[in-house]
CSV table of C-alpha atoms in Angstrom, one decimal:
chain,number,residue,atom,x,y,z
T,1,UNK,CA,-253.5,-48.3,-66.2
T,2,UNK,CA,-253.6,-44.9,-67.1
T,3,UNK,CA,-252.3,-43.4,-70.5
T,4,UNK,CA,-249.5,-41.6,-68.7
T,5,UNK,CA,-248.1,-44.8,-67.1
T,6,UNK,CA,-248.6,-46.8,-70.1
T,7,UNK,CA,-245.7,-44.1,-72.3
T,8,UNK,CA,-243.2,-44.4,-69.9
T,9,UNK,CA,-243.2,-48.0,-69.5
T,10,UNK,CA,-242.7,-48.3,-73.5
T,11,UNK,CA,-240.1,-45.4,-73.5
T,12,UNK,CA,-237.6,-47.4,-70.4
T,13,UNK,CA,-238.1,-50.5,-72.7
T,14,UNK,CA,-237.0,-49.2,-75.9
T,15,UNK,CA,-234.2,-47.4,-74.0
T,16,UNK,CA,-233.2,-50.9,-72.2
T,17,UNK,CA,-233.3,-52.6,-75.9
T,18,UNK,CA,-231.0,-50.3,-77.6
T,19,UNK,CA,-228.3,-49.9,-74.8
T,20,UNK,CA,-228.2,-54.4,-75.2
T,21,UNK,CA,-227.8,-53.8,-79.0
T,22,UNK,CA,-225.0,-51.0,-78.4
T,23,UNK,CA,-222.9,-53.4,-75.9
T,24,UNK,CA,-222.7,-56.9,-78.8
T,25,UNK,CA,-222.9,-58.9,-76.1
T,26,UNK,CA,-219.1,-58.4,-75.1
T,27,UNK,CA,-216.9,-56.2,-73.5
T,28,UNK,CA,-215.1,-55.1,-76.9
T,29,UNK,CA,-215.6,-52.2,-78.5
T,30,UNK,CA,-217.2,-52.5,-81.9
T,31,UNK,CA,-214.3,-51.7,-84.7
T,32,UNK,CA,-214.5,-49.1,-87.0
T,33,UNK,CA,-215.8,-49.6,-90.8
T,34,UNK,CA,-212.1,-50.0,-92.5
T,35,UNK,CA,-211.9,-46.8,-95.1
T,36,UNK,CA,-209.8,-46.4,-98.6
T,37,UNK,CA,-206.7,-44.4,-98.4
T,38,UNK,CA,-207.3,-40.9,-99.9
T,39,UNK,CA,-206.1,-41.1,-103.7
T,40,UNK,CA,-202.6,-38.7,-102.8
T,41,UNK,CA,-201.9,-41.0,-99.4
T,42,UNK,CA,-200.7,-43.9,-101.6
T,43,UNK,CA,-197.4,-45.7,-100.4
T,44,UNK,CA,-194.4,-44.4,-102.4
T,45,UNK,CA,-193.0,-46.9,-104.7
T,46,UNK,CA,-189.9,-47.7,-103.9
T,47,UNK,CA,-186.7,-46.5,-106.4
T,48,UNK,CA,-185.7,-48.7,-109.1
T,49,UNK,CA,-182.1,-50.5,-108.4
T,50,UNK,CA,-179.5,-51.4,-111.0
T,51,UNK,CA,-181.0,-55.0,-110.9
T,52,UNK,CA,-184.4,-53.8,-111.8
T,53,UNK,CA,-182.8,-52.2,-115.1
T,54,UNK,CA,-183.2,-54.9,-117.8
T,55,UNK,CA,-183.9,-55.6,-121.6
T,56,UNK,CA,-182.1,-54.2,-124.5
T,57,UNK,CA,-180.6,-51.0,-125.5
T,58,UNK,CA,-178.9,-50.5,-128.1
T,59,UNK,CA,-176.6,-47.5,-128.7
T,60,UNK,CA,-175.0,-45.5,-131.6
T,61,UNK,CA,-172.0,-43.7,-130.9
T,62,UNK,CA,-169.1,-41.8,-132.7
T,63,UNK,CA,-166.8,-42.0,-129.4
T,64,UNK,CA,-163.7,-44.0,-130.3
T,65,UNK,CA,-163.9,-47.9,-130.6
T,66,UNK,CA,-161.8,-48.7,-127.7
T,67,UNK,CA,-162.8,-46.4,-125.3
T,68,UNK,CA,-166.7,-47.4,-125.9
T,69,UNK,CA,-164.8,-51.3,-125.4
T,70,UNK,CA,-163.6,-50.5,-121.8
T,71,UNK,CA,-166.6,-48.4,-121.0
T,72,UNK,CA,-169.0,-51.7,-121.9
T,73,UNK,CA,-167.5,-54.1,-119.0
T,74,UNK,CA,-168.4,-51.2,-116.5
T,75,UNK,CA,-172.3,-50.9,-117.7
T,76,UNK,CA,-172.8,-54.3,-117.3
T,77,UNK,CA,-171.0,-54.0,-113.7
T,78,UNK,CA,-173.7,-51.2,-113.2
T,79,UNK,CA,-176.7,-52.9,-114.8
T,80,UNK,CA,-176.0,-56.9,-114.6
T,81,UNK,CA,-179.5,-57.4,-115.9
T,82,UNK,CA,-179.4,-54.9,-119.1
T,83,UNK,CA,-177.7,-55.7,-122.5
T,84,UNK,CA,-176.2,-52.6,-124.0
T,85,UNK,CA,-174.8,-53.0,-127.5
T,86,UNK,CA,-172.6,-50.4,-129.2
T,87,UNK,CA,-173.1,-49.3,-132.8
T,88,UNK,CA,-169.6,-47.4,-133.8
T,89,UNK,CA,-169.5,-44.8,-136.6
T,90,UNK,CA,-168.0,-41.3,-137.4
T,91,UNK,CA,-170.4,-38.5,-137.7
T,92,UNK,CA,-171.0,-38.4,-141.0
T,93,UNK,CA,-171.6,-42.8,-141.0
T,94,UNK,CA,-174.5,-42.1,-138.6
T,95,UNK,CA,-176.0,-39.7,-139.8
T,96,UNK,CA,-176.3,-41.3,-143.1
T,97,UNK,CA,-177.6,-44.2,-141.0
T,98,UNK,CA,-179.9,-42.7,-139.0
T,99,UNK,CA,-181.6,-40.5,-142.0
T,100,UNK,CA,-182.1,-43.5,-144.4
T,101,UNK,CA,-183.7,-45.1,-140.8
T,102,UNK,CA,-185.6,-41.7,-140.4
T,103,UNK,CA,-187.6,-42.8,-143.5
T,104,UNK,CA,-188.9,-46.0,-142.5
T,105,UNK,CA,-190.6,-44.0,-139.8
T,106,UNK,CA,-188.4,-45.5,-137.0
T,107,UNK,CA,-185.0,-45.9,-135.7
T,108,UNK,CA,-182.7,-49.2,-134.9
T,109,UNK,CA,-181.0,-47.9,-131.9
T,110,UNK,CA,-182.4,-46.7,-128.4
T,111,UNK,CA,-179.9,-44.0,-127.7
T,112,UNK,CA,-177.2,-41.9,-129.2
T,113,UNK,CA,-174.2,-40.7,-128.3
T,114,UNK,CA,-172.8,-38.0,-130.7
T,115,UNK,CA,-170.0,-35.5,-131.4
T,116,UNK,CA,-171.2,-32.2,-130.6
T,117,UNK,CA,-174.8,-30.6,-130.2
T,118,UNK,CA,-176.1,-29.4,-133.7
T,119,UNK,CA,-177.1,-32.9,-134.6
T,120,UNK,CA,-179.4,-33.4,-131.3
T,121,UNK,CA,-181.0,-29.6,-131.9
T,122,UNK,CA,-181.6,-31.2,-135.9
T,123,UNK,CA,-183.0,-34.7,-134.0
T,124,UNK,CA,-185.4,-33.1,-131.6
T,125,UNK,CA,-186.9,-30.5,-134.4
T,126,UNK,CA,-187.8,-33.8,-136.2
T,127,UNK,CA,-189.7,-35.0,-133.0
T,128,UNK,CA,-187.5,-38.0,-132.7
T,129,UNK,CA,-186.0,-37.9,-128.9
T,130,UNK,CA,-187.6,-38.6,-125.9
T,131,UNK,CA,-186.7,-35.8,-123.3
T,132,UNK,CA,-186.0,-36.8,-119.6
T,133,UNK,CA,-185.0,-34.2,-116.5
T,134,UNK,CA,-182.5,-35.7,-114.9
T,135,UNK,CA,-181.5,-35.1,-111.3
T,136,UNK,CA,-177.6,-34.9,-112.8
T,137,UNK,CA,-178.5,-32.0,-114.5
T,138,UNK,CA,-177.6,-29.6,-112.0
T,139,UNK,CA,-174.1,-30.7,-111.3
T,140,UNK,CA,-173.2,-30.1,-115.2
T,141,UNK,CA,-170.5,-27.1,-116.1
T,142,UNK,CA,-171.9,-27.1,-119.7
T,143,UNK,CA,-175.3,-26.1,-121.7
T,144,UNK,CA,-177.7,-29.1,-121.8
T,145,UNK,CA,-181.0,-29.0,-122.9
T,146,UNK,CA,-183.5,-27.6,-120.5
T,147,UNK,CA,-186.3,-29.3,-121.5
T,148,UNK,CA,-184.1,-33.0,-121.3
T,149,UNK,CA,-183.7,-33.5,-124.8
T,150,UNK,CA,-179.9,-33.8,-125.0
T,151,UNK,CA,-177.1,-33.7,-122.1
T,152,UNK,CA,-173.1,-33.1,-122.6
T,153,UNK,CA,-171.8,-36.4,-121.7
T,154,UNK,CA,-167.8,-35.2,-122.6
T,155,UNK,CA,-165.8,-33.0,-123.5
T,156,UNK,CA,-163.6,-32.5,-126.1
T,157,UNK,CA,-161.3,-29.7,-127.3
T,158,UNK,CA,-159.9,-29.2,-130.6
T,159,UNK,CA,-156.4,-27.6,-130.2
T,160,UNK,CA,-153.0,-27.7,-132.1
T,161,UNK,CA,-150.2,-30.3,-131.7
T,162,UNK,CA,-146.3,-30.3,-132.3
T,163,UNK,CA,-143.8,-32.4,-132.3
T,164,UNK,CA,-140.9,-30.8,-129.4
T,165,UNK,CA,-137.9,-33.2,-130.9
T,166,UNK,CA,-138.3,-31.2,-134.6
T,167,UNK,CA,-139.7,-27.7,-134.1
T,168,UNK,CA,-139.6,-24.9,-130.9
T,169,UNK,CA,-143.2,-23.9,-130.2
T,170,UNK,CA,-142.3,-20.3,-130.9
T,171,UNK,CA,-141.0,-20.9,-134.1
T,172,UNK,CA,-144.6,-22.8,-135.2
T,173,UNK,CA,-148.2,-21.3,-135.3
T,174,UNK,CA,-150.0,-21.1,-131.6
T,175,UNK,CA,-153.3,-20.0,-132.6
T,176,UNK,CA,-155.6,-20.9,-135.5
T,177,UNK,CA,-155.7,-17.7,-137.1
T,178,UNK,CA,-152.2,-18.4,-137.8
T,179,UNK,CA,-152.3,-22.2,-138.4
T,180,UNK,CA,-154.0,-20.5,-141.7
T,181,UNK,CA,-152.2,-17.9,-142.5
T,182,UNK,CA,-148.4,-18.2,-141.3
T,183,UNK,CA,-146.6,-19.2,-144.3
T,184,UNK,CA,-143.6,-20.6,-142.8
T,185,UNK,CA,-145.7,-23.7,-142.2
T,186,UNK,CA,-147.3,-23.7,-145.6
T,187,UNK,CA,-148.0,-27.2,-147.0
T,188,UNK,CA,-147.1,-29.0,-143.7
T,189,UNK,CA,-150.2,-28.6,-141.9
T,190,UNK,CA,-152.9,-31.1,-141.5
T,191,UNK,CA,-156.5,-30.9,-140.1
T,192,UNK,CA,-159.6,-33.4,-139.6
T,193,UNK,CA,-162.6,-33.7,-142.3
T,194,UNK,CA,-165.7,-31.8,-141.6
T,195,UNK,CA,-168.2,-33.8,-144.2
T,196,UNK,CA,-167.5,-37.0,-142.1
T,197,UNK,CA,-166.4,-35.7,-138.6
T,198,UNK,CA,-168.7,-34.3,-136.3
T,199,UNK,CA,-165.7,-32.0,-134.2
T,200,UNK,CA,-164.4,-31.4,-137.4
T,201,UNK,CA,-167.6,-29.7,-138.3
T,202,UNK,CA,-167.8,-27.7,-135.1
T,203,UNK,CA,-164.3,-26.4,-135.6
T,204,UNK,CA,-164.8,-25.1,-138.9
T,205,UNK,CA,-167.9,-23.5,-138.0
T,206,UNK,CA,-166.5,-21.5,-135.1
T,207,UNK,CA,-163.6,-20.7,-137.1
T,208,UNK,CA,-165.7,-19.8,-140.2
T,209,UNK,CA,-168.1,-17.3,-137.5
T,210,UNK,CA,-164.9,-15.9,-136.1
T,211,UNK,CA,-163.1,-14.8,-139.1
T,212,UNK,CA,-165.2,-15.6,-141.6
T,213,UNK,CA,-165.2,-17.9,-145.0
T,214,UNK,CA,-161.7,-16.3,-146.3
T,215,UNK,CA,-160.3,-19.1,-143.5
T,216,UNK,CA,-161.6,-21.7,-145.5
T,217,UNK,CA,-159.6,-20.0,-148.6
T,218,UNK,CA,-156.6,-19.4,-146.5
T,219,UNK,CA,-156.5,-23.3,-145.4
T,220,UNK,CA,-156.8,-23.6,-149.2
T,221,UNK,CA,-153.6,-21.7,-150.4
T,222,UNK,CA,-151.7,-23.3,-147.2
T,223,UNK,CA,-152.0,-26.3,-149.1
T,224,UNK,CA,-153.7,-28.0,-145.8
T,225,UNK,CA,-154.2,-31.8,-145.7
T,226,UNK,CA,-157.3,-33.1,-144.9
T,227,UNK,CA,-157.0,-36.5,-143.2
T,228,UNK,CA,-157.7,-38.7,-140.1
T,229,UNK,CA,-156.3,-37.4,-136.7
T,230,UNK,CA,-153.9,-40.4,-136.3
T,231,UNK,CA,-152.5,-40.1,-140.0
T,232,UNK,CA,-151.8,-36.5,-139.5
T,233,UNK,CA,-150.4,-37.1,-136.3
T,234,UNK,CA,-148.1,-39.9,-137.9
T,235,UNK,CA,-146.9,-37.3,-140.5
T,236,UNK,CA,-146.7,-35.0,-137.1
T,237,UNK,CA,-143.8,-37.4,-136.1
T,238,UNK,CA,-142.1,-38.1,-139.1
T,239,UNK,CA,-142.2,-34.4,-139.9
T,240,UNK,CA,-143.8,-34.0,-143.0
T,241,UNK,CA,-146.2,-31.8,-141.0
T,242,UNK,CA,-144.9,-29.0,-138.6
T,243,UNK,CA,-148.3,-28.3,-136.9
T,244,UNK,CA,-152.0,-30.0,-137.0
T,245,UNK,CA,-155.4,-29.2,-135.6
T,246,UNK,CA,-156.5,-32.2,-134.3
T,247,UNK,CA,-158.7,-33.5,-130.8
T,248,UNK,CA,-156.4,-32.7,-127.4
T,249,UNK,CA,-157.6,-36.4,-126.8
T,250,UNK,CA,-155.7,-38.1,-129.3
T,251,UNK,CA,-152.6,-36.6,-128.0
T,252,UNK,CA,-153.1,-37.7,-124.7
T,253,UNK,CA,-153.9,-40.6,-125.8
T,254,UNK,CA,-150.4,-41.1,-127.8
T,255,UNK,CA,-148.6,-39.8,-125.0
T,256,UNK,CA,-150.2,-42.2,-122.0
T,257,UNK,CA,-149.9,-45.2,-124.6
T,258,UNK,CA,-147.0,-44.9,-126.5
T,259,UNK,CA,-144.4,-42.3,-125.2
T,260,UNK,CA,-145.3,-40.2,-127.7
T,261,UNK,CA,-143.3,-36.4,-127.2
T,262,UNK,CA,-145.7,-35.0,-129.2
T,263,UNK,CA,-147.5,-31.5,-127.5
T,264,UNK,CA,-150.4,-30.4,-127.3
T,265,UNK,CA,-150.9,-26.3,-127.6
T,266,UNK,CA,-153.6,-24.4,-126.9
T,267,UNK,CA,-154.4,-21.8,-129.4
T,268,UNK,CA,-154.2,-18.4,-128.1
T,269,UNK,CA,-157.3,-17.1,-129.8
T,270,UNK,CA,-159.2,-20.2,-128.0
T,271,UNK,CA,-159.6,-23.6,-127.5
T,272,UNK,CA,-162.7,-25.0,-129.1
T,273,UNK,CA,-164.4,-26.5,-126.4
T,274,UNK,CA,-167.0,-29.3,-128.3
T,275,UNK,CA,-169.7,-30.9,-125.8
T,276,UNK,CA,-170.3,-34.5,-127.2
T,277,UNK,CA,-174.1,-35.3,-126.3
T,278,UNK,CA,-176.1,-38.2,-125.0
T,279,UNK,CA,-179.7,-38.6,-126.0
T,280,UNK,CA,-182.8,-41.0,-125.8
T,281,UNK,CA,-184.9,-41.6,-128.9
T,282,UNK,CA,-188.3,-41.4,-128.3
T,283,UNK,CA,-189.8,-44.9,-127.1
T,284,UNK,CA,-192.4,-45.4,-130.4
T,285,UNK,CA,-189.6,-44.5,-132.2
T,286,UNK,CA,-187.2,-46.6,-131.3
T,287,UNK,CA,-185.3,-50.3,-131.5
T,288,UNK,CA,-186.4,-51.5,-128.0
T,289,UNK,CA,-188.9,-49.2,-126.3
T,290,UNK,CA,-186.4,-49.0,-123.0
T,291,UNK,CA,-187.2,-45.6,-121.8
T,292,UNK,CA,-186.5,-46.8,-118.3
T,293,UNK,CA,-183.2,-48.4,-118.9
T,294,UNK,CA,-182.5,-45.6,-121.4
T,295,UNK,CA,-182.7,-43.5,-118.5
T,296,UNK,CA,-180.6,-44.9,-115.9
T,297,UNK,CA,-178.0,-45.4,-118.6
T,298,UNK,CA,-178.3,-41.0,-118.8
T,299,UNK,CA,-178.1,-41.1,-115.0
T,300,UNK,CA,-175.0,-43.5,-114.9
T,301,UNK,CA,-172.6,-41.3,-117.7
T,302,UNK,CA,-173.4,-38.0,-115.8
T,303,UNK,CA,-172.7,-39.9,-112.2
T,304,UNK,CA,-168.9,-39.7,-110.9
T,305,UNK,CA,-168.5,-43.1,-111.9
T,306,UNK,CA,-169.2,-42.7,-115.5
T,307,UNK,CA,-167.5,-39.6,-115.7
T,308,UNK,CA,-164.4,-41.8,-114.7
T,309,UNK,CA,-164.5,-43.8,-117.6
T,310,UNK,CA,-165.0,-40.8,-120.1
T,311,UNK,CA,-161.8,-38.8,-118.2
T,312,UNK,CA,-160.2,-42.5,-118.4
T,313,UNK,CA,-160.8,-42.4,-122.2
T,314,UNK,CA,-158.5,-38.7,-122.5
T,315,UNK,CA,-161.7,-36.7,-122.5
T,316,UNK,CA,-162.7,-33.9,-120.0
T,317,UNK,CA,-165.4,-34.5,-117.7
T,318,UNK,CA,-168.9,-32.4,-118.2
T,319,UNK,CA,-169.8,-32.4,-114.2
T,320,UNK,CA,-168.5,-29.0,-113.1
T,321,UNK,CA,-167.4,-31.0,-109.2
T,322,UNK,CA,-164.9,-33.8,-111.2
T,323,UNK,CA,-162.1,-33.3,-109.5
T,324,UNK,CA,-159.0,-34.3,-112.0
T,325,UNK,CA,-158.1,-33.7,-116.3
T,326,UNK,CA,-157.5,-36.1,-118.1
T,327,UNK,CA,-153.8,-37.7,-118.5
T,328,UNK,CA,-151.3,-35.0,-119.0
T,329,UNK,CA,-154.1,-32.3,-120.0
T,330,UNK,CA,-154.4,-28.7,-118.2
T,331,UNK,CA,-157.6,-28.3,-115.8
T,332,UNK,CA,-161.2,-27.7,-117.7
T,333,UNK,CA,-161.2,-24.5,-116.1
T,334,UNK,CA,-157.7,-23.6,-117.2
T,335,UNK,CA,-159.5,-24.2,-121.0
T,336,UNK,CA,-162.8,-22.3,-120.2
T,337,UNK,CA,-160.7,-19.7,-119.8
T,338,UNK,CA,-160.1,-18.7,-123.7
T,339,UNK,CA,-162.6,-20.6,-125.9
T,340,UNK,CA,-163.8,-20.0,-129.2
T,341,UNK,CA,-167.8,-20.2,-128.8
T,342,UNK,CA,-169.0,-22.7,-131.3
T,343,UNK,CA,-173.0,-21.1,-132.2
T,344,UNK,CA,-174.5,-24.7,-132.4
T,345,UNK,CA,-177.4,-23.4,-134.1
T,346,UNK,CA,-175.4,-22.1,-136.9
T,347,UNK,CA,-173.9,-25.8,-137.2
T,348,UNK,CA,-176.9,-27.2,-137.5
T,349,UNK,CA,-178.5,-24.9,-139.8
T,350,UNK,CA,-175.8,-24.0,-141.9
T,351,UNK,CA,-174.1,-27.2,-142.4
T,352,UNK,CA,-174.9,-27.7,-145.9
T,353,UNK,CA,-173.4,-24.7,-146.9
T,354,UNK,CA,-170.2,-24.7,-144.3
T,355,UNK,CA,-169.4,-28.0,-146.2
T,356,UNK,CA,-169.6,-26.8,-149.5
T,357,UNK,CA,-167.9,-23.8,-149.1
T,358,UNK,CA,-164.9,-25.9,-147.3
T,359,UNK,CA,-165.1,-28.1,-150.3
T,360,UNK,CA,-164.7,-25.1,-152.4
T,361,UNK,CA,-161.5,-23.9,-151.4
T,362,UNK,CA,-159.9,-27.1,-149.5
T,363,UNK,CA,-158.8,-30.0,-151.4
T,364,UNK,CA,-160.5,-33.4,-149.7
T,365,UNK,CA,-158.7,-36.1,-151.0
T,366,UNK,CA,-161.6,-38.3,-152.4
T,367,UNK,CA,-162.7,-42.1,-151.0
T,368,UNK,CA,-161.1,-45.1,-152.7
């Protein structure tokens, strides 16, 4: 057989070999080696539900007691898995709670719900929140914190208050500068405590930027009480007082409640608009470690429904779309229409001195 012959004998072979390695022996097609998905091709996990919000949270909060009661049977209608307890102080209670926790390195509570905005600016200098961008944001009418430290959760306004049975409007103060300095009212005027209340503390300080520390020294000749909203609103019925500064809310409150004819004005040189905040204390930092739940709670008291229970509770809602006031209060954006700016910065970092110059020239009666 010659060499030629012999080559493409071998060749057809080889060729008829792998063409019967190719088929398997079957008529199916061989199936692909299975690949990994591509790191960024993952499946999507799916979005947490109520029910998958559980554990503990606790929360501190200056909002009154019985609004914070009828706003806890609706969380756990929300979250049926979470426990949310309630921690209820004034301004000044907390924050002498939270800086003797401050020391310890670590806080009791998960979350907290405060009077007005300087306190959160103080809390997230210190490092001690945990911020979060929540999809809410957008729909809010008021300043939050870009970055997701701190969010207006409701509003309140501080404004003056009559009583219509005893006194004509016209022949009482209608603006603050007045409240101060009209005479006629001198020694029947009462106002809230700004060492121990937060919106007390934002008044003053708005009051004090506007027309400056001689306000405090006017209060101080006009022999102005220093007291509890619901005391000086008692003295407001009785007459002993003629006019008050005091929280729009508390009116509305007294009106829905108990008939109360007392009025609420709003001060021609501006309502005081105050922003109470909600905030999330950083997870090492905290009671429970519930960023998650802490979260969804945010999510829930910036949603229409929580917004419900805060306009339920007298207070204005902070998501610009709510579509009613509060009982017997004029439209939010009848208010924003004359405010006095509060410079939270300036109520945060001149507190100390705001207080002592109040002090100075307004008589606080002292605890018993």
């Amino acid at each position: 057989m010659s060499k030629k012959r012999f080559f493409a004998g071998l060749l057809a072979l080889v060729m008829a070999l792998t063409m019967l390695a190719g088929c398997g022996g079957g008529d199916k097609p061989a199936s692909p080696a299975p690949t990994s998905p591509a790191p960024d091709q993952g499946s999507t996990p799916a979005e947490p539900t109520p029910a998958d919000v559980s554990g503990d949270v606790l929360i501190y909060t200056s909002m009154y007691e019985d609004i914070i009661e009828a706003i806890k049977p609706e969380l756990k209608k929300a979250f049926p898995n979470l426990n949310v307890e309630f921690f209820y102080g004034g301004t000044g209670t907390l924050q002498t709670k939270v800086a003797a926790e401050i020391e310890t390195g670590k806080l009791s509570c998960d979350m907290l719900m405060v009077a007005e905005p300087a306190y959160s600016l103080e809390l997230k200098e210190g490092g001690w929140l945990e911020p979060y961008v929540t999809p809410a944001a957008e729909t809010l009418a008021f300043d939050y914190d870009k970055e997701g430290y701190w969010y207006p959760v409701r509003i309140c306004n501080m404004v003056l208050a009559y009583n219509p049975e005893l006194k004509k409007k016209e022949e009482i103060p209608n603006s603050f500068y007045d409240f101060a300095y009209n005479e006629a009212v001198k020694g029947k005027t009462s106002m809230g405590n700004p060492l121990t209340s937060g919106t007390a503390m934002a008044a003053v300080t708005a009051l004090k930027d506007k027309y400056g520390y001689e306000y405090f020294e006017a209060l101080g000749k006009q022999g102005t009480m220093v007291e509890s909203g619901s005391v000086a609103a008692g003295k407001l019925e009785t007459g002993e007082c003629d006019v008050i500064m005091i929280l729009e809310e508390s009116i509305l409150k007294m009106r829905e409640e108990d008939d109360s004819q007392l009025e609420v004005i709003y001060p021609t040189d501006g309502t005081i608009v105050i922003p109470s905040t909600i905030m999330t204390v950083a997870g090492d930092k905290s009671e429970h470690n519930n960023i998650a739940a802490c979260q969804a709670i945010t999510d829930w008291f910036l949603s229409n429904e929580g917004q419900k229970n805060i306009v339920a509770g007298w207070m204005h809602s902070v998501v610009a779309s709510y579509p009613e006031p509060p009982y017997d209060a004029i439209p939010t954006t009848e208010i924003l229409k004359n405010t006095m700016p509060v410079n939270w910065e300036n109520c945060f970092r001149q507190r100390d001195e705001i207080r002592t110059k109040f002090q100075e020239n307004v008589t606080i009666p002292e605890k018993k």
